[in-house]
Amino acid sequence: MEQPTNSFLGNEETPLSTPTSDDRTMAILSHILTLVAGFLAPLIIYLIKKNESSFVTAHARESLNFQITIFILFVILFITVIGILLAWILGIIAFVLVIVASIRASENKLYRYPFNFRIIK
């Protein structure tokens, strides 16, 4: 098994088995659909696929946890005046990390966001 690759954009690792094309598509969707559906897309994908594919489950769970983390951070930022001014930076960071996660899923890699409250285990 290949060693995990760490960077400021997150961690990636090669899964033990190669995912199918459908698994890869669902993993990509669990990240990219958050741009329009928020946490609902990874939640639905997680609930549907949690017993079928460990690759899709890992991506959907990571994406769901990231969306929860971003929501919590936005709430904290909007409580403060300076936070309202900085919230757009968090939005850009979240957008970039969702794109990176989608690319890693398309490369058949498991991806972990660089900062994430891992609430869903």
Coordinates of C-alpha atoms in Angstrom, one line a residue:
M1 CA 0.0 0.0 0.0
E2 CA 1.3 3.5 -0.9
Q3 CA 2.2 5.9 1.9
P4 CA -0.2 8.7 2.5
T5 CA 0.7 12.1 0.9
N6 CA 0.4 15.1 3.2
S7 CA 0.2 18.7 2.2
F8 CA -1.5 21.9 3.3
L9 CA -4.3 21.0 0.8
G10 CA -5.1 17.8 2.7
N11 CA -4.0 14.2 2.9
E12 CA -4.4 11.6 0.2
E13 CA -3.9 7.8 0.2
T14 CA -4.4 5.0 -2.2
P15 CA -7.3 2.6 -1.2
L16 CA -6.6 -1.1 -0.7
S17 CA -8.8 -2.0 -3.7
T18 CA -9.4 -0.1 -6.9
P19 CA -12.9 1.4 -6.9
T20 CA -15.3 0.9 -9.8
S21 CA -16.2 3.6 -12.2
D22 CA -19.6 4.0 -10.4
D23 CA -17.9 4.3 -7.0
R24 CA -15.5 6.9 -8.3
T25 CA -18.5 8.9 -9.8
M26 CA -20.4 8.8 -6.5
A27 CA -17.3 9.8 -4.6
I28 CA -16.8 12.8 -6.9
L29 CA -20.4 13.8 -6.6
S30 CA -20.2 13.6 -2.8
H31 CA -17.8 16.5 -2.9
I32 CA -18.8 18.5 -6.0
L33 CA -22.5 18.6 -5.2
T34 CA -21.9 20.4 -1.9
L35 CA -21.4 23.5 -4.0
V36 CA -25.1 23.5 -4.8
A37 CA -26.7 21.3 -2.1
G38 CA -24.5 21.9 1.0
F39 CA -24.4 19.0 3.4
L40 CA -27.4 17.2 1.9
A41 CA -25.6 15.7 -1.0
P42 CA -22.9 13.8 1.0
L43 CA -25.5 12.9 3.6
I44 CA -27.7 11.2 1.1
I45 CA -24.8 9.5 -0.7
Y46 CA -23.5 8.3 2.7
L47 CA -26.8 6.9 3.8
I48 CA -27.3 5.1 0.4
K49 CA -23.8 3.7 -0.1
K50 CA -22.6 3.2 3.5
N51 CA -23.0 -0.6 3.3
E52 CA -22.0 -1.0 -0.4
S53 CA -18.7 0.7 -1.0
S54 CA -16.0 1.7 1.5
F55 CA -14.5 4.1 -1.1
V56 CA -17.7 6.0 -1.5
T57 CA -18.5 5.9 2.2
A58 CA -15.1 7.3 3.1
H59 CA -15.5 10.2 0.6
A60 CA -19.1 11.0 1.6
R61 CA -18.3 10.9 5.3
E62 CA -15.3 13.2 4.8
S63 CA -17.3 15.6 2.7
L64 CA -20.2 15.6 5.2
N65 CA -17.8 16.3 8.1
F66 CA -16.2 19.1 6.1
Q67 CA -19.5 20.7 5.3
I68 CA -20.5 20.6 9.0
T69 CA -17.1 22.1 9.9
I70 CA -17.5 24.9 7.4
F71 CA -21.0 25.6 8.7
I72 CA -19.8 25.9 12.3
L73 CA -16.9 28.2 11.2
F74 CA -19.3 30.4 9.2
V75 CA -21.6 30.7 12.3
I76 CA -18.6 31.6 14.5
L77 CA -17.4 34.2 11.9
F78 CA -20.8 35.8 11.5
I79 CA -21.1 36.4 15.3
T80 CA -18.2 38.9 15.1
V81 CA -18.0 42.0 12.9
I82 CA -14.5 41.3 11.7
G83 CA -15.6 37.7 11.0
I84 CA -18.3 39.0 8.6
L85 CA -15.5 40.6 6.6
L86 CA -13.3 37.5 6.7
A87 CA -16.1 35.0 5.8
W88 CA -15.5 35.3 2.1
I89 CA -11.9 34.0 2.6
L90 CA -13.4 30.9 4.3
G91 CA -15.7 30.5 1.3
I92 CA -12.8 30.6 -1.2
I93 CA -10.8 28.1 0.9
A94 CA -13.8 25.8 1.1
F95 CA -14.4 26.0 -2.6
V96 CA -10.7 25.2 -3.4
L97 CA -10.7 22.3 -1.0
V98 CA -13.9 20.8 -2.5
I99 CA -12.3 21.0 -6.0
V100 CA -9.1 19.3 -4.7
A101 CA -11.2 16.6 -3.0
S102 CA -13.1 16.0 -6.2
I103 CA -9.9 15.7 -8.2
R104 CA -8.5 13.2 -5.7
A105 CA -11.7 11.1 -5.9
S106 CA -11.4 11.1 -9.7
E107 CA -7.8 9.8 -9.3
N108 CA -9.1 6.9 -7.1
K109 CA -7.5 8.3 -4.0
L110 CA -8.9 8.6 -0.5
Y111 CA -8.8 12.2 0.6
R112 CA -8.9 13.9 4.0
Y113 CA -9.5 17.6 4.3
P114 CA -6.6 19.5 6.1
F115 CA -9.0 20.8 8.8
N116 CA -12.1 19.0 9.7
F117 CA -14.2 18.1 12.8
R118 CA -14.6 14.4 12.3
I119 CA -18.1 14.2 13.8
I120 CA -19.4 11.3 11.6
K121 CA -17.2 8.3 12.2

